[in-house]
Each structure stands twice: as C-alpha cells, then as structure tokens.
Amino acid sequence: MSSQPKLVLENVSMTFQTDGQPFTALAPVDLQIPANKFISLIGPSGCGKSTIFNIVAGLQPPTTGRVLIDGEDATGLIGRVGYMLQKDLLLPWRTVLDNVALGMEIRGVKMKDARERAMPLLAKYGLGGFEHRYPSSLSGGMRQRAALLRTLLVDQDVVLLDEPFGALDAQTKGRMQEWLLQLFNDFGRTVVFVTHDVEEAIFLSDEIYVMASRPGRLVEKLPIDLPRPRDRSVVSSPRFVAMKKYCLDLLHMDKPASEAA
Amino acid sequence: MIEPRARPVRRLPVRRDWPSSLIALVQVGLLVGLVLAWELGARFGVIDPFFWSMPSAIFQTGVIFFTQGDAFTDIAFTFRSTLLGFFIGTTMGSLLGMSFWWSRNYARIMQPYIICLESLPKLALAPLIILVFGMGLSSKVAIATALTLVVSTLTSYAGVQAVDKDQERLFYSLGASRWQVFTKLVMPACIPWIISILRVNIGLALTGAIVGEFVSSQHGLGRTILYAGQTYEIPLVWVAVFVLSALSMVMYVSVAYLEKFLRKGIVH
Ligand SMILES: Nc1ncnc2c1ncn2[C@@H]1O[C@H](COP(=O)(O)OP(=O)(O)O)[C@@H](O)[C@H]1O
Ligand SMILES: [Mg+2]
C-alpha cells in the first residue's frame, strides 16, 4: 500500500465563536499529502494556515471533519506529528542541547540517551560549539535551527513547519532554506510548510497549495516539477519565474478591490 | 521684526565621579559627625538625654548586654523564628500559587479568599495566633509565615498566569502530559517570580517575628525592646534596635546573595 497518502484531511472546517458571532476561519478542506514529499501552503495572513496545523497537531478540535495519518483517525490526538509553531519557543532556562532533547525527553527517553542522540546532530547541522549555550545568546537563524532539530527529533513521520523563516533577514533565510533541504534529504520526512513567501515555497516544495481568505480555503494545487537537488540559480530559470508569477496572480486575485488598488 | 535670540551654546554636562575612597571617607565622616552631635547635644542639654540617651551610654549598655545579658539567646530566638517563617511561608505560598495552574475552576473558587487574606491586616491577628500557638517559638513562626505566605501565593500565581500559552501548546504538541507540562514548564517558569520576592519576604518575616515578640514572648530582640521601653531603660532600647538592624541587614544581604546565586544558576 505504498500509494496510501501519509496525511489526509477529510472535510476539515473550523468555525470560531467570537462575541457570539460564528466566524468561519476555515471552510471545509480536503487534502491528501503523499509520504516523503515537501508540501507548502501559501496564502495571505488570516487564511487559516496555522489553524490547519493546530487541527492536525491535535491542539484544536475541528468543527467538522477528520484527520487521518497512515489511514488511521488521528483527529484530536497530540504527539502524532512534529509541529514547529510560528515562534521558536526555546526554553530560556535550558541549554541548546537540552532544548533540542525536549521532545525525546517528553516521550520518555532518558535524558542521558536523548542528549547522546542530539549531540552529533547539533554538530552536523550547524550548532556545533553552541550545545551548552543558552538560547538568549543565539542569533535568530541559530534559534530556528535548534527549534527545527527539536521538531525533527521527536521522530514523527509528518513534520509541520509554520513560517519558520518568516522573521529572518534575506541572507540568513536563503542559507536556512538550503539547510532545510539538506535535512529533508537526510531525514526523509513528510513536510508541510507554511510561508507567505512565494519564492521560498517554490524553491523548497514538491507541491504548493494556494489558499485564500474569508473564508479560509484551498484554491489551487500546483505541482512543482523542478528537479532535485535544487541549486539557488534555479530561481532565475524561466519555469521558476513563470510559476512564481502564476502564484502571485492567484494571491492577488484574493485581495478585495480596496486593498489591491 | 523680532530678532531671534542667540541660542546659548552648550556642551554635554560632564559627569565627575568621585573616587570610592573619597565617597567612603564622606560616609564615615557623616556617621562620626552624627554620633558626635548626638553625644554633645545630650551632654549639653540640647536634646533630652532621658528619652534619647547618648552614644556613650548606649555603648556601655551594649557591652553589658553582650557580656552579661541575653544578647545571644535573643538574637538566636528572633533569627530562628524569622528564618522558619520565611522558609515555610515562601515554600507553602509558592506551592499554593502554582497549584492554581491545575484547575481554572479551583483557581476561580479560591480567588476571593486569597484577595480577602491579602487585604486582611494579618498583624491584627497576632494576639489570636499567640493564644492558639502559645508564647513560644511556634507562634512567632506562625505570624511570620502568615505575612509571607499570601505574598508568595499571589506572586507565584502571577507567574503561573504569565506562562506563555504558546509554550504550553508546544509541550502538548510534543505529546506531553499535564504533569510534564507542570514540572518541565510551569515550575521552572515560576522560579524567577519566586526568587523576586525572597528579599521582600525576609523583611516581612522579620516584622512578623518582632510583632509576635511584642505581643507576648519570653525571648527575642522584640521582647527586649518592649521590656526595656516599659522600664525606661532607653539605652537598652537603642542597643536592641541596633542589633536588630544589624541582623536585618545580614539576612537581607544573605538573601540578596542567594538571589544572585539562584538567578545565575537557574535563570538565563
Ligand atoms: N482561537 C481563535 N478564536 C477566534 N478566532 C481565531 C482563533 N484562532 C484563529 N482565529 C482566526 O482565524 C483566522 C485564521 O487564523 P490563522 O490560522 O492563525 O491564520 P494564518 O496562520 O493563515 O495567518 C484569523 O482570522 C484569526 O483571527
Ligand atoms: Mg499563522
């Protein structure tokens, strides 16, 4: 059954009650994500990207619908996916090493074993020499690396990344994207990635879902058939530029007339 | 036409820091001057020596208090009740405050009682506490505990409420249990809040202990002050007050040091 999708969203919708008024943050969404692919969700802010992640991670019960992982109902179950929230959320009183080991520790791995497992990975993925430092002394890029390693080390097949590079400067962001592709290659997980940066989404992904807001919904699925491994120079290729323009047009269509002017 | 007035040309004010030795010299000089003025004022009748006493008499009484009197028993008594009240109040209060994390309903039910306890002038209960706990050490510890407990509860509860909701969500996304969230997130996050009240609490505990001794006691610096005042032994009042200040400073400095040590070790 290798063709079974890794992650499925069936008719998932979310309606919040704000001041007694129902507010549809997410209209019913159907989504099938194949194993070992890199999928991006792009869309304007407020279109429900984080809401989808919260539902998949079991932190938020959906109003309707089910979440399936490997064909099993995982709606409302926590700890079934690796989830990197929009902030790095490193614990200031733990060293980088102990922050990265947190996920394993919570799953009941002995602290000593968790550290032993994390240590070589820190060195390999650009945090060598920072193992025993505290997060406050790290740069933004380093903090994101630590948060991402923590997410990957919980050993779940599905990894959700919510705008991990949103707050980084362009140069650091570029380096982090390449670093992430290396990780994706080495760890072989199913990644769902949220961003509002179209170029980033195309550069990283196998497939992109474009979303729209009011109500939040999926509007289009775009396969990205650029060969891997990808080099930075791909961004100026005609295929890339054409896809980028197409995505941007889709995103702009969503804006109400007053904003688009 | 009004001529614009020439703007005064200014330089950045220069800070002139005196050397520490000069500062210390002035500090000692002030103290010596004050003591001297007190002594001379009392001797020449500018201030009434009966009420104010004078430094030389105070010094003599101090020597007697330490060589023949109960100085060490009193210091030990006040010191012990203060420390015990400080530890019991801070620990119990912190645990109580953090326990509110477990249930919002429980926190809401308890809230009016806590506010009531906070606004209650706890020292007014001192005579009652003495009746219940007796004249010995335990009643002083109880008053010191009562003063520190409520502050600790409120502060650690504020710490609980300040725990980052997203950090909590991160823990749950990793599959954490409530107990794991409590021990690995809530408790460490509250520690800086608890550390921040240690210095306030040591002062409160000392106040509680002294008031307990005022109401009824057989030992302690507070009892000595009250007893000396009632028998018009003004020099002894001063001696006890000075010893008490010294004790208070020693405890304050120790707690400040403890705080620095804890901050370095736990909080980053
Ligand atoms: N707990 C909540 N209660 C009410 N409204 C919410 C809640 N969480 C999110 N929303 C609303 O749902 C919409 C989608 O939010 P979100 O998923 O965070 O958007 P995105 O991540 O795409 O920027 C927003 O309009 C937001 O205000
Ligand atoms: Mg978001």
Coordinates of C-alpha atoms in Angstrom, one line a residue, chain B residues 36-245:
Chain B
L36 CA 29.3 63.2 67.9
A37 CA 26.4 65.7 67.6
W38 CA 24.1 63.2 69.4
E39 CA 26.6 62.8 72.3
L40 CA 27.4 66.5 72.7
G41 CA 23.8 67.5 72.2
A42 CA 22.7 65.2 75.0
R43 CA 25.6 66.2 77.3
F44 CA 24.9 70.0 76.9
G45 CA 21.1 69.6 77.2
V46 CA 20.2 70.4 73.6
I47 CA 18.3 67.1 73.5
D48 CA 16.7 65.3 76.4
P49 CA 19.1 62.5 77.4
F50 CA 16.4 60.7 79.3
F51 CA 14.4 59.9 76.2
W52 CA 17.2 60.0 73.6
S53 CA 20.1 58.6 75.7
M54 CA 23.5 59.1 74.3
P55 CA 26.0 57.1 72.3
S56 CA 28.5 56.5 75.2
A57 CA 25.7 55.1 77.5
I58 CA 24.4 53.0 74.7
F59 CA 27.8 51.6 74.0
Q60 CA 28.3 50.7 77.7
T61 CA 24.8 49.1 77.8
G62 CA 25.7 47.2 74.6
V63 CA 28.8 45.8 76.2
I64 CA 26.9 44.6 79.2
F65 CA 24.1 43.2 77.0
F66 CA 26.6 41.1 75.1
T67 CA 28.8 40.1 78.1
Q68 CA 26.3 39.6 80.9
G69 CA 22.9 39.8 79.2
D70 CA 20.8 37.7 77.0
A71 CA 22.1 39.1 73.7
F72 CA 22.8 35.7 72.0
T73 CA 19.7 34.0 73.2
D74 CA 17.6 36.9 72.0
I75 CA 19.4 37.1 68.6
A76 CA 19.1 33.3 68.1
F77 CA 15.4 33.4 69.0
T78 CA 14.5 36.2 66.6
F79 CA 16.7 34.8 63.9
R80 CA 15.2 31.3 64.1
S81 CA 11.6 32.4 64.1
T82 CA 12.3 34.7 61.1
L83 CA 14.1 32.1 59.1
L84 CA 11.5 29.4 59.8
G85 CA 8.6 31.7 58.9
F86 CA 10.4 32.8 55.8
F87 CA 11.0 29.3 54.5
I88 CA 7.6 27.9 55.5
G89 CA 5.7 30.9 54.1
T90 CA 7.6 31.1 50.9
T91 CA 7.5 27.4 50.1
M92 CA 3.9 26.9 51.0
G93 CA 2.8 30.1 49.3
S94 CA 4.7 29.2 46.1
L95 CA 3.3 25.7 46.0
L96 CA -0.2 27.0 46.7
G97 CA 0.1 29.7 43.9
M98 CA 1.4 27.2 41.4
S99 CA -1.3 24.7 42.3
F100 CA -3.8 27.1 40.7
W101 CA -2.4 26.1 37.3
W102 CA -4.1 22.7 37.7
S103 CA -7.6 23.8 37.5
R104 CA -9.1 27.1 36.5
N105 CA -12.3 26.3 38.4
Y106 CA -10.3 25.7 41.6
A107 CA -8.4 29.0 40.9
R108 CA -11.6 30.9 40.5
I109 CA -13.2 29.4 43.6
M110 CA -10.1 30.3 45.7
Q111 CA -9.6 33.8 44.3
P112 CA -12.0 35.8 46.6
Y113 CA -10.5 34.0 49.7
I114 CA -6.9 34.9 48.6
I115 CA -7.9 38.5 48.0
C116 CA -9.6 38.6 51.4
L117 CA -6.5 37.2 53.0
E118 CA -4.3 39.7 51.2
S119 CA -6.3 42.7 52.3
L120 CA -6.7 41.5 55.9
P121 CA -4.2 43.2 58.2
K122 CA -2.6 40.0 59.3
L123 CA -0.7 41.6 62.2
A124 CA -4.1 42.3 63.8
L125 CA -4.4 38.6 64.2
A126 CA -1.2 38.4 66.2
P127 CA -2.9 38.2 69.7
L128 CA -5.1 35.4 68.4
I129 CA -2.2 33.5 67.0
I130 CA -0.3 33.8 70.3
L131 CA -3.4 32.4 72.0
V132 CA -3.6 29.4 69.7
F133 CA 0.2 28.7 69.3
G134 CA 1.3 29.7 72.8
M135 CA 4.1 32.0 73.9
G136 CA 7.0 30.1 72.4
L137 CA 8.7 30.0 69.1
S138 CA 5.9 28.5 67.1
S139 CA 3.6 31.5 67.5
K140 CA 6.3 33.8 66.1
V141 CA 6.9 31.4 63.2
A142 CA 3.2 31.3 62.6
I143 CA 2.9 35.1 62.3
A144 CA 6.0 35.4 60.1
T145 CA 4.5 32.6 57.9
A146 CA 1.2 34.4 57.7
L147 CA 2.9 37.5 56.4
T148 CA 5.0 35.8 53.8
L149 CA 2.5 33.1 52.6
V150 CA 0.0 35.4 50.9
V151 CA 2.6 37.4 49.0
S152 CA 4.2 34.2 47.8
T153 CA 0.9 32.8 46.7
L154 CA -0.1 35.8 44.8
T155 CA 3.3 36.2 43.1
S156 CA 3.7 32.6 42.0
Y157 CA 0.1 32.7 40.8
A158 CA 1.0 35.7 38.7
G159 CA 4.0 33.6 37.4
V160 CA 1.6 30.8 36.5
Q161 CA -0.6 33.3 34.6
A162 CA 2.4 34.7 32.7
V163 CA 3.4 31.2 31.4
D164 CA 3.5 31.6 27.6
K165 CA 0.4 29.9 26.2
D166 CA 2.3 29.0 23.0
Q167 CA 5.0 27.3 25.0
E168 CA 2.2 25.3 26.7
R169 CA 0.9 24.4 23.2
L170 CA 4.4 23.4 22.1
F171 CA 4.6 20.9 25.1
Y172 CA 1.2 19.5 24.2
S173 CA 2.2 19.2 20.5
L174 CA 5.1 17.1 21.7
G175 CA 2.5 14.8 23.4
A176 CA 3.2 16.0 26.9
S177 CA 1.1 15.0 29.9
R178 CA -0.2 17.7 32.3
W179 CA 2.3 16.6 34.9
Q180 CA 5.1 17.0 32.4
V181 CA 3.9 20.5 31.5
F182 CA 3.7 21.3 35.2
T183 CA 7.2 20.1 36.1
K184 CA 9.1 21.0 33.0
L185 CA 7.4 24.3 32.0
V186 CA 5.2 25.8 34.8
M187 CA 7.5 25.3 37.7
P188 CA 10.7 26.5 36.0
A189 CA 8.8 29.5 34.6
C190 CA 7.7 30.5 38.0
I191 CA 11.1 30.3 39.7
P192 CA 12.2 33.8 38.7
W193 CA 8.9 35.1 40.1
I194 CA 9.6 33.3 43.4
I195 CA 13.2 34.5 43.5
S196 CA 12.0 38.1 43.1
I197 CA 10.0 38.0 46.3
L198 CA 12.7 36.5 48.5
R199 CA 14.0 39.9 49.6
V200 CA 10.6 41.3 50.4
N201 CA 9.7 38.1 52.3
I202 CA 12.8 38.2 54.6
G203 CA 11.7 41.7 55.7
L204 CA 8.1 40.6 56.2
A205 CA 9.2 37.5 58.2
L206 CA 11.3 39.6 60.5
T207 CA 8.4 42.1 61.0
G208 CA 6.1 39.2 61.8
A209 CA 8.6 37.7 64.3
I210 CA 9.1 41.0 66.1
V211 CA 5.4 41.8 66.4
G212 CA 4.9 38.3 67.8
E213 CA 7.5 39.1 70.4
F214 CA 5.9 42.4 71.2
V215 CA 2.6 40.7 71.9
S216 CA 3.9 38.1 74.2
S217 CA 7.2 36.4 74.5
Q218 CA 10.0 35.4 76.9
H219 CA 12.8 35.8 74.4
G220 CA 13.8 37.8 71.4
L221 CA 15.0 41.2 70.4
G222 CA 11.5 42.4 70.1
R223 CA 10.7 41.4 73.6
T224 CA 13.9 43.1 74.8
I225 CA 12.9 46.4 73.1
L226 CA 9.4 46.3 74.6
Y227 CA 10.6 45.3 78.1
A228 CA 13.4 48.0 78.1
G229 CA 10.9 50.6 76.9
Q230 CA 8.4 49.8 79.6
T231 CA 11.1 50.1 82.3
Y232 CA 12.6 53.3 80.8
E233 CA 15.9 51.6 80.0
I234 CA 16.3 53.8 76.9
P235 CA 20.0 52.8 76.2
L236 CA 18.9 49.1 76.1
V237 CA 16.1 50.0 73.6
W238 CA 18.7 51.5 71.4
V239 CA 21.1 48.6 71.7
A240 CA 18.4 46.1 70.8
V241 CA 17.3 48.3 67.9
F242 CA 20.8 48.5 66.5
V243 CA 21.3 44.7 66.9
L244 CA 18.0 44.2 65.2
S245 CA 19.1 46.4 62.3

